[in-house]
mmCIF file of C-alpha atoms and ligand atoms in Angstrom:
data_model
loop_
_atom_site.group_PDB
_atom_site.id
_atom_site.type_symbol
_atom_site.label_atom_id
_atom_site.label_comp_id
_atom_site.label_asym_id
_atom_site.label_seq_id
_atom_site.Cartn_x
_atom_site.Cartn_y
_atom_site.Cartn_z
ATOM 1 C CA UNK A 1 6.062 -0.641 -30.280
ATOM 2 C CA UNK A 2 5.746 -1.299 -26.087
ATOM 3 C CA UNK A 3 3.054 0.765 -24.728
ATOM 4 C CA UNK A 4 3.668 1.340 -20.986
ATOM 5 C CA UNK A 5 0.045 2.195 -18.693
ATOM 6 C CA UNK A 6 0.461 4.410 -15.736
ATOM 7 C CA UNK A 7 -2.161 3.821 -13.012
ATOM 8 C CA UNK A 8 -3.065 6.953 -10.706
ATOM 9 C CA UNK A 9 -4.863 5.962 -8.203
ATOM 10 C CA UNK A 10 -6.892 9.811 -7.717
ATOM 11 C CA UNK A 11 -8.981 10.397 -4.162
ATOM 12 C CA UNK A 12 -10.724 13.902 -4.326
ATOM 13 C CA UNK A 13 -7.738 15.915 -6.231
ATOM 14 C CA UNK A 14 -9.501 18.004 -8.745
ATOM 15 C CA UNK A 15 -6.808 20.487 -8.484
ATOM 16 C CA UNK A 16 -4.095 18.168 -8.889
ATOM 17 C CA UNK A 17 -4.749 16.474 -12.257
ATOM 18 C CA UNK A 18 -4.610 19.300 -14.492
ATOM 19 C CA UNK A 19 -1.503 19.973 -12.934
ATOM 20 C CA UNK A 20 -0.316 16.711 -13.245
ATOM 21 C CA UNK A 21 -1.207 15.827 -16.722
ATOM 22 C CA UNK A 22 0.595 18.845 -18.276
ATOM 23 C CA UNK A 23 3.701 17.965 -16.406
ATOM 24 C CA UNK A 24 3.339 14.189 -18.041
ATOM 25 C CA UNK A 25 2.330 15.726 -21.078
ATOM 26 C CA UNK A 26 6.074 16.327 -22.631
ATOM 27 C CA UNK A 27 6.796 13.454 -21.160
ATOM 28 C CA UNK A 28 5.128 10.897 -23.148
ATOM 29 C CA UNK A 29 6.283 13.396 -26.144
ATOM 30 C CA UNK A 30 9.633 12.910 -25.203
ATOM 31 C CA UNK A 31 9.286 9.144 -25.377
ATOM 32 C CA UNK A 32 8.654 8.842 -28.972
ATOM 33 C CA UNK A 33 9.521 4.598 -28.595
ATOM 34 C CA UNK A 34 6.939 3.757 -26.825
ATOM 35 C CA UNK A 35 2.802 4.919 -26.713
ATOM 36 C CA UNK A 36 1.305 5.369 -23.369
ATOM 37 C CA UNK A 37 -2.196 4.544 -21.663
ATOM 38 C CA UNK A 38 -2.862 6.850 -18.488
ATOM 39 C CA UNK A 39 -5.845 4.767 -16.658
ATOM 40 C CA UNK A 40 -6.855 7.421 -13.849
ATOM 41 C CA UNK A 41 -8.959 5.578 -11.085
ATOM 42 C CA UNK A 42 -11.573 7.742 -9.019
ATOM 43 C CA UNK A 43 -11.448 6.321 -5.654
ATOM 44 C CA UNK A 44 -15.273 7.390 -4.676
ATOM 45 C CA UNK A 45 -14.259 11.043 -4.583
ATOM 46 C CA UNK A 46 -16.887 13.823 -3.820
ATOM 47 C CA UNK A 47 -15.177 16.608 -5.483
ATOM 48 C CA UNK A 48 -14.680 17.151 -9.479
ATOM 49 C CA UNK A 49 -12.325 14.524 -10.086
ATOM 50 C CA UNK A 50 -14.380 12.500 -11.954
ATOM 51 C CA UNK A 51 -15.352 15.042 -14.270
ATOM 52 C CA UNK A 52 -11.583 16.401 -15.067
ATOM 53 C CA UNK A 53 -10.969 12.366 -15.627
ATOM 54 C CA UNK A 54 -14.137 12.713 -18.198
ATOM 55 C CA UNK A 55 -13.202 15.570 -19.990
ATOM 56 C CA UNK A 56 -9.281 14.201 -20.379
ATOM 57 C CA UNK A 57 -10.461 11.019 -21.688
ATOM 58 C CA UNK A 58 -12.765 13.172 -24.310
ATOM 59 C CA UNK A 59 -9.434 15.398 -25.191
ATOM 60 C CA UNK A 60 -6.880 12.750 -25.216
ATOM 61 C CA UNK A 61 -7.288 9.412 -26.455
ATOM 62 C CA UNK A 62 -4.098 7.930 -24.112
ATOM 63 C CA UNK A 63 -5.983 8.748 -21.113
ATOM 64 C CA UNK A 64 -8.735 6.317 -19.468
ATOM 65 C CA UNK A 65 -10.350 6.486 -16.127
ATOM 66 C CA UNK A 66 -11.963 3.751 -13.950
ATOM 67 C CA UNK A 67 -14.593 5.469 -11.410
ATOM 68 C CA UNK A 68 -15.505 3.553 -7.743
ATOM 69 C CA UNK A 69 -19.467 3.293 -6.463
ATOM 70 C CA UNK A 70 -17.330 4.792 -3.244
ATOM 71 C CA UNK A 71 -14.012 4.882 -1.478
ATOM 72 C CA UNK A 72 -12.172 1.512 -1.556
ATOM 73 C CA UNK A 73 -8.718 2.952 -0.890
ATOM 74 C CA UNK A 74 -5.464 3.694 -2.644
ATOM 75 C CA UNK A 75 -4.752 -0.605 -2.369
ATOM 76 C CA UNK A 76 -8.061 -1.440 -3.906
ATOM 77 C CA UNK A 77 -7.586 1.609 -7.055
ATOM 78 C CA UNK A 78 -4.168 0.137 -7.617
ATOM 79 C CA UNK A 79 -5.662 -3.209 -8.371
ATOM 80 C CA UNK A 80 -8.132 -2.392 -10.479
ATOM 81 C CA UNK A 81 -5.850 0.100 -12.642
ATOM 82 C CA UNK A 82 -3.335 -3.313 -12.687
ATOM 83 C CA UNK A 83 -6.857 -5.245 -13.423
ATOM 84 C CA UNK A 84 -7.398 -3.017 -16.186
ATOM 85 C CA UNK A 85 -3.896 -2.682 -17.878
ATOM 86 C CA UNK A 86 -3.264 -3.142 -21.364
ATOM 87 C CA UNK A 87 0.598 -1.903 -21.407
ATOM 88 C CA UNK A 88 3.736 -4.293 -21.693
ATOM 89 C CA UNK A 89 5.113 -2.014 -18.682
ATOM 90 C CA UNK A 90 2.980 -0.479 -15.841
ATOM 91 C CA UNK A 91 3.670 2.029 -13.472
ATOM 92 C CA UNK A 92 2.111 3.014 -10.448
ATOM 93 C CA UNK A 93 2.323 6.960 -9.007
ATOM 94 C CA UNK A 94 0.036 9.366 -7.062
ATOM 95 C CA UNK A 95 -1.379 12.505 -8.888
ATOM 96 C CA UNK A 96 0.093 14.818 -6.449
ATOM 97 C CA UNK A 97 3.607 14.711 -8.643
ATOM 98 C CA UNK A 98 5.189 13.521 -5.194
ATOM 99 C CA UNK A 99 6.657 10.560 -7.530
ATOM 100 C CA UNK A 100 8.644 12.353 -9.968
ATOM 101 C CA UNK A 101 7.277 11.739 -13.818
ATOM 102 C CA UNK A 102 10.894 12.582 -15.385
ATOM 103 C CA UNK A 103 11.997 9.181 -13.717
ATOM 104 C CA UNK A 104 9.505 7.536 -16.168
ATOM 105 C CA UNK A 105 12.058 7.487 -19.008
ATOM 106 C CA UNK A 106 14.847 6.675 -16.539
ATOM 107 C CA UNK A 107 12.930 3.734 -15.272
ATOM 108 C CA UNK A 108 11.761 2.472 -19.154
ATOM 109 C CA UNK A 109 15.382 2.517 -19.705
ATOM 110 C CA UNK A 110 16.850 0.528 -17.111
ATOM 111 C CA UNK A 111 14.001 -2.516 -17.831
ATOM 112 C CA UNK A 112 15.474 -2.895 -21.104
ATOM 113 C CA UNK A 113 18.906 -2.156 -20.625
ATOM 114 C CA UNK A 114 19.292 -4.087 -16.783
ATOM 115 C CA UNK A 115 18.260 -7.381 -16.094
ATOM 116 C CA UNK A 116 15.349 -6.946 -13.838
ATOM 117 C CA UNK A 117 11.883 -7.108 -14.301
ATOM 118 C CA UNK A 118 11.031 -3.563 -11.572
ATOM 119 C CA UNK A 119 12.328 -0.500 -11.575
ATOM 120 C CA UNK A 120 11.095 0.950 -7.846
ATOM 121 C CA UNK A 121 11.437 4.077 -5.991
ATOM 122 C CA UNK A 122 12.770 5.228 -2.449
ATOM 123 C CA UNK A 123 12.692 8.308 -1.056
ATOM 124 C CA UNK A 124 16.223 9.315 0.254
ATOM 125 C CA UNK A 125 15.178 11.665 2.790
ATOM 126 C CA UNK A 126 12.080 12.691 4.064
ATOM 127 C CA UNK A 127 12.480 16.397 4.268
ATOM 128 C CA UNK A 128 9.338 18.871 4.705
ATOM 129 C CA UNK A 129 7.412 15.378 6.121
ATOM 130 C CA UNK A 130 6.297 16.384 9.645
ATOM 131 C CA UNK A 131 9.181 15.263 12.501
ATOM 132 C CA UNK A 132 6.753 12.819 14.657
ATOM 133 C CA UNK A 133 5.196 11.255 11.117
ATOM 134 C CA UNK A 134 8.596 10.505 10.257
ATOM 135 C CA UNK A 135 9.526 8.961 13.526
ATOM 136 C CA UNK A 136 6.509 6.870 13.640
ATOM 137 C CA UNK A 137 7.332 5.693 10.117
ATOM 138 C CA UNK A 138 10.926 4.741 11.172
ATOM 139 C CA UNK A 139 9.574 2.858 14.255
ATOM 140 C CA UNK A 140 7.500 0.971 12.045
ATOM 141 C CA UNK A 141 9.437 -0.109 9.867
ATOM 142 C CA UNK A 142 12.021 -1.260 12.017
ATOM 143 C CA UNK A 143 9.314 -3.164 13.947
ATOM 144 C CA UNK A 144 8.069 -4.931 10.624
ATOM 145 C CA UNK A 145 11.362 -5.508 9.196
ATOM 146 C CA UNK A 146 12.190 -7.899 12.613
ATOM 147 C CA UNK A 147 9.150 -9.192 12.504
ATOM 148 C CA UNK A 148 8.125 -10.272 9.145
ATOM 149 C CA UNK A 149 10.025 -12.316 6.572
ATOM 150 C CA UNK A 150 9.149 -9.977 3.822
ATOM 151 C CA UNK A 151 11.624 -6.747 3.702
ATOM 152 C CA UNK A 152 9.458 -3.792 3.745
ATOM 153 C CA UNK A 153 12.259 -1.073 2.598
ATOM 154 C CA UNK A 154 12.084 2.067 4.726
ATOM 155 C CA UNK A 155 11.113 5.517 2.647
ATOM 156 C CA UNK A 156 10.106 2.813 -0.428
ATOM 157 C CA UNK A 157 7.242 4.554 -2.662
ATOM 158 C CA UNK A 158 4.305 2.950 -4.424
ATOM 159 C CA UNK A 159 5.528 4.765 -7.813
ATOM 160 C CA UNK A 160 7.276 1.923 -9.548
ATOM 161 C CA UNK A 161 7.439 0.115 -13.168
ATOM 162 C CA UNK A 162 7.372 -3.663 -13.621
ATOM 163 C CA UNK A 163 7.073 -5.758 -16.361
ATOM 164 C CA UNK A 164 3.982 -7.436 -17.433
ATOM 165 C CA UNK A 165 4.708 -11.091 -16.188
ATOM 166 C CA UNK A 166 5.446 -9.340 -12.733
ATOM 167 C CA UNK A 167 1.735 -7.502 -12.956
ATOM 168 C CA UNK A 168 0.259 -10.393 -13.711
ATOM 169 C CA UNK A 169 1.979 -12.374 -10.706
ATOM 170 C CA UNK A 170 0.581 -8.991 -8.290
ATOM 171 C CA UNK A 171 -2.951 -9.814 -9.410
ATOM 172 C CA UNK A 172 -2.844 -13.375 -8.575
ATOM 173 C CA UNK A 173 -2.590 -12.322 -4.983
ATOM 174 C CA UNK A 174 -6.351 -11.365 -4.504
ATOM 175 C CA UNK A 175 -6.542 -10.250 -0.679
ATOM 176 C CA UNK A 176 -9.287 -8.383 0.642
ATOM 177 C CA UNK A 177 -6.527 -6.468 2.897
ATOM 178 C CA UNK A 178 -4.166 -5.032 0.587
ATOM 179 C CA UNK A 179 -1.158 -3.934 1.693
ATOM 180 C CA UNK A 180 0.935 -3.148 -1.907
ATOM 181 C CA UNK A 181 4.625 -2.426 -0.397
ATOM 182 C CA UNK A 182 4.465 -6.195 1.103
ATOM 183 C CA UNK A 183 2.748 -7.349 -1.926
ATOM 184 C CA UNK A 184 5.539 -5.549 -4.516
ATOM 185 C CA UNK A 185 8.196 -7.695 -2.437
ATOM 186 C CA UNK A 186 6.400 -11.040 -1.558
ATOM 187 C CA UNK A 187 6.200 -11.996 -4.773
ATOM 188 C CA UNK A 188 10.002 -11.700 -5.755
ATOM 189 C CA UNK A 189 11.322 -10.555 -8.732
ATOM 190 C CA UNK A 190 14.303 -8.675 -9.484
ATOM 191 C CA UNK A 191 13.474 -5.161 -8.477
ATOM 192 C CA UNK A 192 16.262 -2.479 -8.923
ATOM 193 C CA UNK A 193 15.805 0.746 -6.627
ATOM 194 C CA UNK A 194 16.154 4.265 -7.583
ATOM 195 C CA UNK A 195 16.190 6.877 -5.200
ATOM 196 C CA UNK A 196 14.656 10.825 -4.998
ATOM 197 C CA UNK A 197 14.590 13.437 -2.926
ATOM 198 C CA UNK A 198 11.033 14.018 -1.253
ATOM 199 C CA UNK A 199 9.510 17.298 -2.540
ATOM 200 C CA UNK A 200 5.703 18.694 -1.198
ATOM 201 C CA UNK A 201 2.690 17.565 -3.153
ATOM 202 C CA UNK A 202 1.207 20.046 -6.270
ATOM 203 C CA UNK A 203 -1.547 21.047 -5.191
ATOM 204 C CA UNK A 204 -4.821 19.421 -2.760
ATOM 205 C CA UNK A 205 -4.164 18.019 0.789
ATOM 206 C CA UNK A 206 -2.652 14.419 2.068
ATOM 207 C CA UNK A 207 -5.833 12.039 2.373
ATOM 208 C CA UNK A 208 -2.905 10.179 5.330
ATOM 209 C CA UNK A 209 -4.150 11.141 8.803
ATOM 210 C CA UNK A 210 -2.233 10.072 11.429
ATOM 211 C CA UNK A 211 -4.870 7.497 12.717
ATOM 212 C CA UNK A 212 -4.925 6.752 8.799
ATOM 213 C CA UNK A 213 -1.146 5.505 8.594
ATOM 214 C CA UNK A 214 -1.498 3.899 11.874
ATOM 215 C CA UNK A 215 -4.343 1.628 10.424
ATOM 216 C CA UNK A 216 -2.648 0.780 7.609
ATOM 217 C CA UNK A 217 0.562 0.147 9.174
ATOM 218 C CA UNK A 218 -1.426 -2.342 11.490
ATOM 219 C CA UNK A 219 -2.699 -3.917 8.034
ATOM 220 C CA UNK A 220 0.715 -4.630 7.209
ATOM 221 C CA UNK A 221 1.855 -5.980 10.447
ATOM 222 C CA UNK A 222 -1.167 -8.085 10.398
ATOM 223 C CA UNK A 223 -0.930 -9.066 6.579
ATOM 224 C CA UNK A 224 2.648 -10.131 6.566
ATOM 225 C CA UNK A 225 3.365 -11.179 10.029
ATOM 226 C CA UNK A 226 1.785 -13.550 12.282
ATOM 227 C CA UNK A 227 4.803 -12.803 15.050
ATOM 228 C CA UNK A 228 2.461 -11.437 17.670
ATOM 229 C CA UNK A 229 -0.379 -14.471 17.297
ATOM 230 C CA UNK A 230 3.051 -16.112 19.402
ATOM 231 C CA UNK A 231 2.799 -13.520 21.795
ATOM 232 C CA UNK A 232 0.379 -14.875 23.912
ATOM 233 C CA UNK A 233 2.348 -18.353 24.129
ATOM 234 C CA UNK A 234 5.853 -16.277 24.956
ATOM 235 C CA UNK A 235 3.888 -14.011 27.576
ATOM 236 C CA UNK A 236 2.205 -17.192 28.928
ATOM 237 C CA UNK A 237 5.850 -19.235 29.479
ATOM 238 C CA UNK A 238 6.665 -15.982 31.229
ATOM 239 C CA UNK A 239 4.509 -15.245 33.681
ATOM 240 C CA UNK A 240 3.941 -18.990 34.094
ATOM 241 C CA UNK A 241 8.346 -19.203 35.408
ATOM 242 C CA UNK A 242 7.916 -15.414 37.537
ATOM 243 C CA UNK A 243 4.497 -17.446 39.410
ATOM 244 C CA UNK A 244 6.839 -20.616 40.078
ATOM 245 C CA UNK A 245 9.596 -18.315 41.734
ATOM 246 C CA UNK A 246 6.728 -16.518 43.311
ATOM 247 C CA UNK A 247 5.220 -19.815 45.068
ATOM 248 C CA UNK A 248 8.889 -21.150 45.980
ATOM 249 C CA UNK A 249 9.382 -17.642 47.920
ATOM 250 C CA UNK A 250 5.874 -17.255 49.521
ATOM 251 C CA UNK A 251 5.713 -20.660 50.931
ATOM 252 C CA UNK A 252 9.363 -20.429 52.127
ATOM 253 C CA UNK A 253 8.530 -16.920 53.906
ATOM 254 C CA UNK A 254 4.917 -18.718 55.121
ATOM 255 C CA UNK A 255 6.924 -21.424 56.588
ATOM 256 C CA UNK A 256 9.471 -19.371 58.591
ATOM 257 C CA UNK A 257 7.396 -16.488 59.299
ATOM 258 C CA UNK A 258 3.963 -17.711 59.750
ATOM 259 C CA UNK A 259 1.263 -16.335 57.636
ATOM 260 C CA UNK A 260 0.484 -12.837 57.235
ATOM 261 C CA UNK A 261 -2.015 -10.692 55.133
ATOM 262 C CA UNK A 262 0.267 -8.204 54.060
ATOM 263 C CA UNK A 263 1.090 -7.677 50.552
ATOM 264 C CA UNK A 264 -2.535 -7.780 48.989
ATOM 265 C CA UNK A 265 -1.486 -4.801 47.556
ATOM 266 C CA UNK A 266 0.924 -5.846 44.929
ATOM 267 C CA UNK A 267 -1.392 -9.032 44.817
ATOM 268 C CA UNK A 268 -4.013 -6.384 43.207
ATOM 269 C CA UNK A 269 -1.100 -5.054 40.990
ATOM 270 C CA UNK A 270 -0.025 -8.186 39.515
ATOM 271 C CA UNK A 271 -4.409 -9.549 39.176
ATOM 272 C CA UNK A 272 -4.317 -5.955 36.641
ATOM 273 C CA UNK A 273 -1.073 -6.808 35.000
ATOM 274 C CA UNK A 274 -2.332 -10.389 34.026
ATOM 275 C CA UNK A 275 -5.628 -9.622 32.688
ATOM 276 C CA UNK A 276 -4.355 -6.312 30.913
ATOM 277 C CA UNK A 277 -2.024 -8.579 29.424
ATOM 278 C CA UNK A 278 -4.168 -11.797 28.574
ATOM 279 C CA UNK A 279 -7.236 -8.581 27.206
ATOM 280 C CA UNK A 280 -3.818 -7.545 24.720
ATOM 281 C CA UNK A 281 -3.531 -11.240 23.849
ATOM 282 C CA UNK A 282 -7.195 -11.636 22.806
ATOM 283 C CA UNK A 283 -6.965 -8.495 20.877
ATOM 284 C CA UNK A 284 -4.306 -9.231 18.875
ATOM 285 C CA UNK A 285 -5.946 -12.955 18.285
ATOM 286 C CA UNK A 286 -9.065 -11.305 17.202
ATOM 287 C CA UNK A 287 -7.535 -8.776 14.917
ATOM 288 C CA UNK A 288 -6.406 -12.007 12.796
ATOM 289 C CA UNK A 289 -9.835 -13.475 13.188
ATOM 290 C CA UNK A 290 -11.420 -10.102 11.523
ATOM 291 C CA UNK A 291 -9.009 -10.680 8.735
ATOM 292 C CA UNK A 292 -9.536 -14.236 8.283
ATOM 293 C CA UNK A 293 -13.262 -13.055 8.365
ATOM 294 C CA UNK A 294 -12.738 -10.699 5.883
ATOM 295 C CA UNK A 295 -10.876 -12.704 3.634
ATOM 296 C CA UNK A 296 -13.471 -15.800 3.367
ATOM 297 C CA UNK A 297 -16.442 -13.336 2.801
ATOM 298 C CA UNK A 298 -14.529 -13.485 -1.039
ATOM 299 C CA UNK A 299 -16.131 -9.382 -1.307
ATOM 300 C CA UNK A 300 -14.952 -8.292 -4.275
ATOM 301 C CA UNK A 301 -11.729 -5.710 -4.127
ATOM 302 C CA UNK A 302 -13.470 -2.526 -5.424
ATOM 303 C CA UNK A 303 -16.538 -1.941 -7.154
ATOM 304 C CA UNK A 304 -16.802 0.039 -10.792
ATOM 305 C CA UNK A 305 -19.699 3.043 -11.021
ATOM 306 C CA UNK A 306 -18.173 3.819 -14.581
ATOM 307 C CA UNK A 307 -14.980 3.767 -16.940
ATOM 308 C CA UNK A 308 -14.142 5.421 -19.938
ATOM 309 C CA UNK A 309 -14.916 3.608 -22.978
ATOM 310 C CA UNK A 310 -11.735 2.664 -24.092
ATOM 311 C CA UNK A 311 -11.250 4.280 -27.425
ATOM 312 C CA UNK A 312 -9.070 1.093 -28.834
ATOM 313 C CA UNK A 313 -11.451 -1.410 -28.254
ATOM 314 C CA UNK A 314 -13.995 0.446 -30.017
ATOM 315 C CA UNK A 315 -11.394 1.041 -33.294
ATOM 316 C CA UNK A 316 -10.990 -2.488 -33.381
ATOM 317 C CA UNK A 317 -14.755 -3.010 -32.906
ATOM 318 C CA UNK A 318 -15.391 -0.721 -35.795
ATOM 319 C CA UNK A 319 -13.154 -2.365 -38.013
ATOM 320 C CA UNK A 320 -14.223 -5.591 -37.391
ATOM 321 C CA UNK A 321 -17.996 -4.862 -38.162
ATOM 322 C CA UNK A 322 -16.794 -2.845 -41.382
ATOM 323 C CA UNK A 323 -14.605 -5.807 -42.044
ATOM 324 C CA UNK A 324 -17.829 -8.512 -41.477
HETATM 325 N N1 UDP B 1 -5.557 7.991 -2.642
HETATM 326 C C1 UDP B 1 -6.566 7.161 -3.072
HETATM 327 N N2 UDP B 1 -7.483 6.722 -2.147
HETATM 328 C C2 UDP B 1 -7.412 7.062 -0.829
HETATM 329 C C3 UDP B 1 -6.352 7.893 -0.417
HETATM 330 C C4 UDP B 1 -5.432 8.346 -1.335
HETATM 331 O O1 UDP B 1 -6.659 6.833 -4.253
HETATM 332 O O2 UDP B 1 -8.288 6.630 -0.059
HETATM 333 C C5 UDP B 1 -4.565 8.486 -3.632
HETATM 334 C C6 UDP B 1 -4.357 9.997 -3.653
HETATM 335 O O3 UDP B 1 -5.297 10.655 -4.466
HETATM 336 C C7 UDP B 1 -2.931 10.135 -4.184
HETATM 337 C C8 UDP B 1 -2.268 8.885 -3.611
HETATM 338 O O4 UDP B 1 -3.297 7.959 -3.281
HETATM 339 O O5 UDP B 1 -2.852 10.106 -5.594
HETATM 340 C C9 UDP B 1 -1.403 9.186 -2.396
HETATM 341 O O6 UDP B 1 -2.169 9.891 -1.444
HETATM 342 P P1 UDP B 1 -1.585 11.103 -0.606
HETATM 343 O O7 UDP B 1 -0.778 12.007 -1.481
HETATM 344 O O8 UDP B 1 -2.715 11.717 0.140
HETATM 345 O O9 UDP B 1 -0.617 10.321 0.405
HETATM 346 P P2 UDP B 1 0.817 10.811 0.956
HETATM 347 O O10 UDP B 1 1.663 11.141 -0.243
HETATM 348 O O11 UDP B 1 0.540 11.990 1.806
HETATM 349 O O12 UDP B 1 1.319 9.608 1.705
HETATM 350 MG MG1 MG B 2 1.201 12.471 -1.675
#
């Protein structure tokens, strides 16, 4: 029988699991093919998260839960419920039931009936999502998708199922930096998309502040473009041409009119231009350098406080001593 784990990556929503869980509840009865493993993964919350995840791992053996010593982020609990997955099929979704749980049978479906080895989502619109979010979203994804060789697909959610080999080929990729939409795509497979219309989360509040999603849309610039390290090279050709046309015309207006001091001036203008532009230059150099940083410190990913004791391992444990 395929078992299929769903990760759900949880950052201070004790109001949103129970709700969650008893709308995934006649779902996994519904699916009487396959079992299911729910691995829950506390993200250093502060509220009662981790005790809901307790008490459903006491009341149902399917469900598991992975606690962090504090906040890694959403990328970090992601890997480790991926890290942690027993399942032939995983899925990823948020708690908030923003990622639709009746798609789950849809999406088990089409993995054994289509050839592909992903079944992600999309959202089709993005209705009830604040007007300048959603214009800074399609701004950045635009910019990304010219930039990058990866296709980051506008409105595309986390909430997915893939196939083990697939998992497996995610984990490999052990950045410090996550950013999972680049990751889902850079490593290839054949990934069919289904789309939803975007409805308001359960219960709790977005953890996404503006200054949030800007950071991590800078992480995914950063992590799967290195466009703008050539920035400084184009900008340099430039300004190097407008200073040879600028020479040519001084010296030719020195020659016939004689030297004046006028124009010092714009000669203050274009002094603040360059080194506003050469400051940008450095910046964007050293926000690779903190990455590279990053990256060779080898820190691990996310770090566990406690997990559930996983109720199968100790059957088989059981058994095996009885059998011994
Ligand atoms: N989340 C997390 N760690 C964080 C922020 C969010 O694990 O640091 C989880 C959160 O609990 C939810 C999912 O990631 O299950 C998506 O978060 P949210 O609904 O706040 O994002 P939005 O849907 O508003 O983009
Ligand atoms: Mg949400």
């Amino acid at each position: 029988m395929d078992k299929i784990s769903v990760i759900i990556p949880c950052f201070n929503e004790q109001e949103a699991i129970p709700v969650y869980y008893d709308a995934i509840l006649p779902v996994m009865d519904s699916m009487k093919e396959v079992t299911f493993e729910l691995i829950f993964v506390d993200d250093g919350s502060t509220d009662g998260t981790l005790a809901d995840m307790r008490d459903m791992a006491k009341k149902d053996h399917r469900c598991r839960y992975l606690s962090f010593s504090r906040n890694f982020g959403k990328e970090a609990a992601l890997y480790a419920g991926m890290s942690n997955a027993t399942g032939d099929y995983v899925a990823v979704m948020d708690v908030d039931l923003q990622d639709p749980v009746e798609l789950l049978p849809k999406m088990y479906q089409m993995l054994q009936s289509e050839d592909c080895d992903c079944v992600a989502t999309r959202r089709a619109d993005r209705e009830g999502e604040p007007k300048i979010r959603s214009f800074l979203s399609n701004c950045f994804y635009k910019f990304i998708n010219k930039i990058s060789s990866t296709e980051i697909v506008n409105g595309a959610r986390d909430y997915r199922m893939m196939k083990k080999n697939m998992v497996k080929s995610v984990l490999e990729i052990q950045e410090y930096n996550r950013f999972s939409k680049g990751i889902f795509q850079w490593v290839g497979f054949r990934t069919v998309w289904l789309e939803f219309h975007n409805t308001q989360r359960c219960a709790g509040k977005t953890k996404w502040s503006l200054a949030k999603l800007a950071a991590y849309s800078l992480e995914g610039i950063l992590g799967f473009s290195i466009v703008p390290l050539s920035l400084a090279s184009f900008m340099g050709i430039f300004f190097c041409i407008v200073a040879f046309f600028m020479t040519v015309f001084i010296a030719a207006r020195t020659l016939i009119f004689g030297d004046s001091v006028a124009g010092w001036t714009s000669l203050v203008c274009i002094i603040f231009l360059v080194s506003g532009v050469q400051l940008f230059c450095i910046g964007i150099m050293g926000a690779y350098l903190s990455r590279t940083y990053l990256e060779t410190k080898h820190r691990p990913i996310y770090i566990l406080k406690e997990e559930s004791q996983n109720q199968e391992e100790e059957g088989r444990q059981d058994t095996e001593v009885a059998q011994s």
